[in-house]
Amino acid sequence: PNVPAFGQVTKEDLLLKTCEFDDKAEAMVLLDDGTLQYVFNSGMELKRRIRIKILNNKGLDWANVHLPYRLMTGNTQYISDLEAQTYNLDAAGNVVTSKVEKKLVYDKKLNKRYAEKVFTFPEAKVGSVIEYRYSHNGIGLIDWYFQRSVPVRYSRFVLDFPQEVEVAAIPYTSNPYDKKDETSANRKINTYTMSKVPALKSEPFIINEDYYRDRLVTKVVAYDINGRYTSRTINWIQVVKALMEDEDFGVQIKRNIPRTVDLDEKLKTITTPYSRMKTVYKYVQDNMQWNEFTSIWAMDGVRSAWKDKKGTVGEINLILVNLLKDAGLNASPILVSTHGNGVVNTVDAGTYEYPGYHQFDKVMAYIELDGKAYVLDASKKGAPVHLIPDEILYTQGLVIEKYETFGWGWKTLWNQGALAKN
């Protein structure tokens, strides 16, 4: 279909009472349009435009927008050219436009790695159409979701890359989509569209709905410059090495945490490895408070978190690994993906631009004693030492250790018979 210009909204859409292919929908995405463009020496930029029809009171939640972006030094993203407006009909049937003023848009820092741009549409009510567009600079590759929790009338995703860059877009779809390939001025332009996409309804026992949505998974496979072919894919050894050298991960395991007299006193009389593990685990559980942020990273550092007695999942469990090592135990961090985060693809370690550690959402402590595997999450108060957490049961975890020692590797996380190992 012809895509209307930004700001051009029809009375038909404003008078719409229900979605023609889902009469129970709270809202409908009229248009979800994204172009991901790569330019040598300046990186990737996503130009995104979204138009939504609010159909009932529950749909008003769509008028609150959060746009996350990354803050990391040397890898910073930013969002620019943001425009947003609400469309309503007045009593005379005229279209009234209410713009989101710049002063109503603010940036909220989530942690040292991420922030988000936040705003709410003015004059949004049942029957309104809301629309916004923006540029996301330095974003890197993204997966495109055709499907949402509400129906989508039309979704379009464009990959605009130089001929020298080989990009793979892998479809995971149950609904039909169209693809159009063009070449122009030494560029490859691939356009993917899907129309009348049904909502993905929440179902019991489906924890991570993203894995069931119709989507495109993208990655840069290689560069082919002047006949020289350079692969951009990496292996898990490279991922492990990068993590062990990362200031917010591997370096934190080597940090000397100030000793605590009470823990040292407890450990003086405890000699068996299991009891020493249990004592350290319970000590960290009792003395650290989770700050409600889940991540593999120790963003403010383990020393700072230990001093404040509060931290992310990453900080708390890297502290745990640190103290277990101090107690003479062979503990390692293990990257895990909770059931809510989805299944890890152990074959695909990712690319230089998007390493495989992005597949994981938590780090825990891993230790083997007497042929048994223990996976410990000290951010969970009261979680027993002998049970692998339910949220990672029957998943694959990646133990991170110095790659030279071959101590790293995949572990199948079962509860708690003989050690299962891949």
XYZ file of C-alpha atoms in Angstrom:
422
model
C 0.000 0.000 0.000
C 0.905 3.644 -0.319
C 2.420 4.819 2.945
C 0.961 8.197 4.012
C 3.398 10.987 4.789
C 4.109 11.924 8.388
C 1.275 14.163 9.587
C -1.188 13.038 6.925
C -3.951 11.137 8.698
C -7.337 10.255 7.217
C -10.721 10.868 8.803
C -11.478 7.198 8.149
C -8.707 6.191 10.549
C -9.839 8.742 13.131
C -13.436 7.467 12.923
C -12.347 3.844 13.153
C -13.946 2.047 16.114
C -12.418 -1.419 15.817
C -9.686 -3.241 13.941
C -11.175 -4.894 10.868
C -9.303 -8.145 11.496
C -9.415 -8.163 15.324
C -12.546 -6.593 16.823
C -11.312 -7.063 20.414
C -8.031 -5.169 19.988
C -7.239 -2.373 22.468
C -5.145 -0.590 19.833
C -3.832 -1.162 16.337
C -0.468 -0.279 14.862
C -1.458 1.387 11.602
C 2.134 1.699 10.427
C 5.483 0.448 11.676
C 8.179 1.607 9.275
C 11.925 1.252 9.757
C 14.971 1.780 7.554
C 18.349 0.554 8.782
C 21.097 2.257 6.805
C 24.825 1.643 6.968
C 27.394 4.190 5.818
C 31.143 3.474 5.917
C 32.974 5.490 8.598
C 29.770 6.711 10.229
C 28.052 3.466 11.209
C 24.419 2.444 11.278
C 21.332 4.564 11.665
C 17.747 3.414 12.131
C 15.035 5.751 10.891
C 11.805 4.660 12.551
C 8.220 5.811 12.232
C 5.228 4.401 14.120
C 1.526 5.290 13.870
C -1.005 3.812 16.317
C -4.804 3.933 16.658
C -6.151 3.857 20.219
C -9.358 1.804 20.311
C -10.233 1.614 24.016
C -9.044 2.745 27.449
C -6.568 -0.091 27.771
C -4.977 1.089 24.538
C -4.024 4.398 26.162
C -0.899 2.701 27.514
C 0.513 3.021 23.988
C 0.630 6.806 24.466
C 3.544 6.371 26.912
C 6.754 5.837 24.942
C 10.197 4.653 26.087
C 13.054 4.578 23.557
C 16.178 2.876 24.987
C 19.707 3.652 23.827
C 23.260 2.749 24.835
C 25.700 5.010 26.704
C 28.933 2.965 26.624
C 32.139 4.932 25.980
C 33.285 4.467 22.401
C 30.007 2.768 21.539
C 27.496 5.472 22.402
C 24.138 5.746 20.692
C 21.840 8.728 20.532
C 18.312 9.447 19.412
C 17.724 12.518 17.264
C 15.117 14.204 15.067
C 12.281 13.080 17.330
C 8.840 14.278 16.309
C 5.593 13.120 17.879
C 1.988 14.248 17.601
C -1.586 13.281 18.441
C -4.478 13.535 15.971
C -8.125 13.975 16.991
C -11.353 15.131 15.357
C -13.075 18.233 16.753
C -16.851 18.719 16.929
C -16.904 20.050 13.361
C -15.070 16.989 12.047
C -11.752 18.758 11.485
C -8.431 17.074 12.222
C -6.709 18.646 15.242
C -2.979 18.028 15.687
C -1.298 18.246 19.118
C 2.489 18.143 19.012
C 4.723 16.765 21.747
C 6.846 19.744 22.775
C 10.573 19.242 23.245
C 10.349 20.230 26.899
C 8.066 17.230 27.506
C 10.701 14.772 26.246
C 13.320 13.759 28.779
C 16.244 11.362 29.085
C 16.256 8.860 31.928
C 19.529 7.153 32.810
C 18.932 3.481 33.623
C 22.538 2.595 34.492
C 26.023 3.356 33.222
C 25.411 1.433 29.985
C 21.841 2.390 29.075
C 19.389 5.289 29.121
C 16.006 5.924 27.534
C 14.141 8.812 25.991
C 10.670 9.115 27.526
C 7.554 11.056 26.555
C 3.758 10.922 26.687
C 1.409 12.031 23.919
C -0.769 15.050 24.819
C -4.531 14.892 24.251
C -4.389 11.134 23.702
C -7.784 9.518 24.238
C -9.908 6.695 22.895
C -10.230 7.298 19.154
C -6.960 9.221 18.809
C -4.253 8.407 16.315
C -0.728 8.938 17.647
C 2.425 9.060 15.554
C 6.136 9.501 16.144
C 9.388 9.255 14.224
C 13.056 9.463 15.155
C 16.584 8.524 14.147
C 18.587 6.103 16.285
C 22.267 6.674 15.542
C 25.004 4.127 16.220
C 22.417 1.451 16.858
C 24.041 -1.561 15.209
C 21.994 -4.361 13.713
C 18.517 -5.026 15.056
C 15.928 -7.762 14.805
C 12.697 -6.529 13.224
C 9.428 -7.635 14.803
C 6.490 -7.584 12.402
C 4.208 -8.862 15.141
C 3.185 -7.179 18.380
C 0.765 -7.665 21.258
C -1.812 -5.724 19.199
C -2.646 -6.151 15.494
C -0.450 -4.417 12.910
C -2.020 -3.133 9.706
C 1.267 -2.643 7.839
C 4.895 -3.244 8.788
C 7.873 -2.422 6.582
C 11.577 -2.939 7.218
C 14.277 -1.732 4.805
C 17.940 -2.763 4.879
C 20.023 -0.195 2.970
C 23.671 -1.292 2.834
C 26.708 -0.810 0.577
C 27.283 -3.584 -1.954
C 30.480 -4.486 -0.092
C 28.601 -5.492 3.068
C 26.978 -8.920 3.150
C 23.936 -8.876 5.431
C 21.796 -11.877 6.299
C 18.144 -11.367 7.255
C 16.742 -14.654 8.525
C 12.921 -14.838 8.667
C 11.083 -16.523 11.544
C 7.521 -16.059 10.356
C 4.216 -17.914 10.226
C 2.394 -15.147 8.335
C 3.255 -14.367 4.689
C 5.623 -11.488 3.921
C 6.846 -9.809 0.751
C 10.458 -9.091 -0.140
C 11.778 -6.706 -2.763
C 15.473 -6.452 -3.713
C 16.961 -3.417 -5.465
C 20.408 -2.069 -6.260
C 21.137 1.624 -6.536
C 24.392 3.612 -6.627
C 26.515 0.761 -5.286
C 23.985 -0.045 -2.582
C 21.760 -3.038 -1.893
C 18.260 -2.227 -0.697
C 16.139 -5.079 0.667
C 12.543 -4.288 1.650
C 10.428 -6.644 3.753
C 6.703 -5.991 4.290
C 3.860 -7.709 6.086
C 0.193 -6.671 6.185
C -2.692 -7.399 8.555
C -0.470 -9.051 11.117
C -2.547 -10.624 13.906
C -1.709 -9.793 17.502
C 0.369 -12.305 19.405
C -1.881 -12.985 22.368
C -0.429 -13.800 25.768
C -0.753 -17.492 26.527
C -0.107 -19.424 29.740
C 3.374 -20.959 29.949
C 4.783 -18.708 27.199
C 7.384 -16.745 29.135
C 9.252 -15.012 26.332
C 6.809 -13.992 23.625
C 9.538 -12.519 21.387
C 10.472 -16.036 20.307
C 6.963 -16.570 18.958
C 6.599 -13.255 17.147
C 6.989 -13.036 13.378
C 10.394 -11.411 12.977
C 13.571 -10.959 10.950
C 16.927 -11.700 12.580
C 19.747 -9.733 10.943
C 23.524 -9.950 11.033
C 26.521 -8.729 9.052
C 28.159 -11.854 7.676
C 31.144 -10.386 5.821
C 32.762 -7.463 4.017
C 33.877 -7.834 0.395
C 36.068 -4.808 -0.371
C 38.156 -4.686 -3.551
C 37.780 -8.439 -3.923
C 39.011 -9.104 -0.392
C 36.441 -11.138 1.555
C 36.526 -10.648 5.338
C 34.199 -12.636 7.573
C 32.624 -10.762 10.503
C 31.429 -13.852 12.344
C 33.255 -14.864 15.520
C 33.525 -17.986 17.678
C 32.814 -18.569 21.358
C 36.519 -18.517 22.273
C 36.631 -14.904 21.061
C 33.491 -14.105 23.071
C 34.985 -15.628 26.231
C 38.281 -13.763 25.708
C 36.450 -10.449 25.236
C 34.429 -10.994 28.405
C 37.464 -11.899 30.503
C 39.138 -8.663 29.366
C 36.037 -6.500 29.862
C 36.254 -3.872 32.604
C 32.691 -4.604 33.719
C 33.052 -8.383 33.764
C 36.335 -10.325 33.814
C 38.356 -7.532 35.401
C 35.827 -7.450 38.255
C 36.541 -11.084 39.168
C 40.142 -10.088 39.945
C 39.205 -7.078 42.076
C 40.236 -7.405 45.717
C 37.088 -6.956 47.773
C 37.756 -5.662 51.318
C 37.713 -8.611 53.710
C 34.982 -8.925 56.312
C 35.949 -10.065 59.787
C 32.685 -11.900 60.445
C 32.907 -13.982 57.245
C 36.568 -14.784 57.911
C 35.663 -15.892 61.439
C 32.922 -18.193 60.161
C 35.218 -19.788 57.595
C 38.009 -20.441 60.132
C 36.199 -23.433 61.600
C 34.686 -24.746 58.348
C 36.818 -27.140 56.344
C 34.583 -29.058 53.919
C 34.241 -27.435 50.476
C 30.436 -27.807 50.444
C 30.037 -26.066 53.810
C 32.453 -23.291 52.820
C 30.484 -22.747 49.594
C 27.195 -22.681 51.504
C 28.569 -20.234 54.094
C 29.900 -17.763 51.518
C 26.707 -18.026 49.446
C 24.448 -17.337 52.428
C 26.683 -14.484 53.566
C 26.395 -12.698 50.201
C 22.644 -13.435 50.073
C 22.104 -11.928 53.524
C 24.368 -8.912 53.079
C 23.633 -7.792 49.513
C 20.433 -6.177 48.276
C 19.406 -6.523 44.632
C 18.664 -3.125 42.998
C 16.047 -4.685 40.667
C 18.341 -4.445 37.625
C 19.136 -7.658 35.748
C 22.343 -7.764 33.737
C 25.517 -9.758 33.209
C 27.601 -6.642 33.924
C 29.040 -5.151 37.115
C 28.314 -1.642 35.910
C 29.414 0.286 38.982
C 32.043 -2.277 39.953
C 32.065 -4.969 42.622
C 33.948 -2.806 45.146
C 31.349 -0.053 44.971
C 28.469 -2.541 45.175
C 30.118 -4.351 48.104
C 30.598 -1.067 49.936
C 26.975 -0.001 49.334
C 25.652 -3.535 49.984
C 23.469 -3.132 46.895
C 23.900 -3.966 43.214
C 22.792 -5.537 39.959
C 22.513 -9.298 39.495
C 25.882 -9.075 37.740
C 27.558 -7.213 40.596
C 26.149 -9.461 43.325
C 27.075 -12.712 41.613
C 30.535 -11.544 40.527
C 31.093 -10.606 44.185
C 29.992 -14.147 45.047
C 32.477 -15.646 42.554
C 35.186 -13.391 43.975
C 34.551 -14.464 47.589
C 34.202 -18.155 46.692
C 37.634 -17.997 45.047
C 38.984 -16.274 48.180
C 37.610 -19.183 50.206
C 39.699 -21.606 48.147
C 36.899 -22.854 45.919
C 37.129 -23.258 42.154
C 34.196 -21.010 41.235
C 33.519 -19.387 37.872
C 30.905 -17.032 36.478
C 28.336 -18.730 34.261
C 26.285 -16.804 31.721
C 22.675 -17.959 31.615
C 19.531 -17.112 29.707
C 16.388 -17.331 31.810
C 13.268 -18.914 30.369
C 11.847 -15.411 30.053
C 14.813 -14.306 27.956
C 14.706 -17.247 25.559
C 16.809 -20.114 24.263
C 20.510 -19.558 23.561
C 21.799 -20.508 20.125
C 25.007 -22.290 21.132
C 26.100 -22.616 17.493
C 25.963 -18.895 16.713
C 28.561 -16.851 18.628
C 27.499 -13.736 16.769
C 29.602 -11.153 14.973
C 32.162 -8.511 15.912
C 29.349 -5.967 15.853
C 26.967 -8.092 17.926
C 28.798 -10.701 20.045
C 26.990 -13.771 21.340
C 26.959 -12.618 24.970
C 23.927 -10.514 24.062
C 21.939 -13.762 24.165
C 22.315 -13.940 27.959
C 20.483 -11.910 30.590
C 22.118 -13.057 33.847
C 25.409 -14.186 35.302
C 25.532 -16.591 38.249
C 28.251 -18.477 40.123
C 29.159 -21.990 38.961
C 31.014 -24.558 41.025
C 31.555 -28.319 40.783
C 31.954 -30.396 43.950
C 32.054 -34.199 44.178
C 30.605 -34.693 40.710
C 27.738 -32.249 41.200
C 27.152 -28.857 39.625
C 25.967 -25.915 41.722
C 24.615 -22.762 40.129
C 24.171 -19.965 42.649
C 22.252 -16.700 42.394
C 22.898 -14.658 45.533
C 20.565 -11.874 44.343
C 17.622 -14.129 45.309
C 16.995 -14.065 49.051
C 16.443 -17.515 50.520
C 17.209 -19.469 47.326
C 18.653 -22.843 48.439
C 22.240 -23.719 47.639
C 21.521 -27.239 46.371
C 18.887 -26.422 43.718
C 19.564 -24.884 40.331
C 17.175 -21.896 39.976
C 13.910 -22.827 38.237
C 14.276 -19.945 35.769
C 17.330 -21.570 34.131
C 16.509 -25.249 34.593
C 17.177 -27.404 31.484
C 18.998 -24.577 29.711
C 22.557 -24.194 28.423
C 24.923 -22.004 30.434
C 28.334 -20.735 29.329
C 31.058 -20.962 31.978
C 33.501 -18.085 31.568
C 37.129 -18.754 32.439
C 40.518 -17.905 30.981
C 40.294 -19.444 27.549
C 43.919 -20.625 27.731
C 43.041 -23.019 30.585
C 40.131 -24.578 28.677
C 38.052 -24.032 31.821
C 35.322 -22.341 29.814
C 32.523 -24.232 28.101
C 28.849 -25.118 27.867
C 27.009 -26.762 30.737
C 23.562 -28.326 30.618
C 21.813 -27.198 33.795
C 19.963 -30.115 35.318
C 18.857 -30.568 38.903
C 21.128 -32.118 40.649
C 22.151 -35.659 39.728
C 25.489 -36.546 38.245
C 27.164 -33.633 36.534
C 25.828 -33.130 33.019
C 28.359 -31.702 30.613
C 28.506 -31.027 26.885
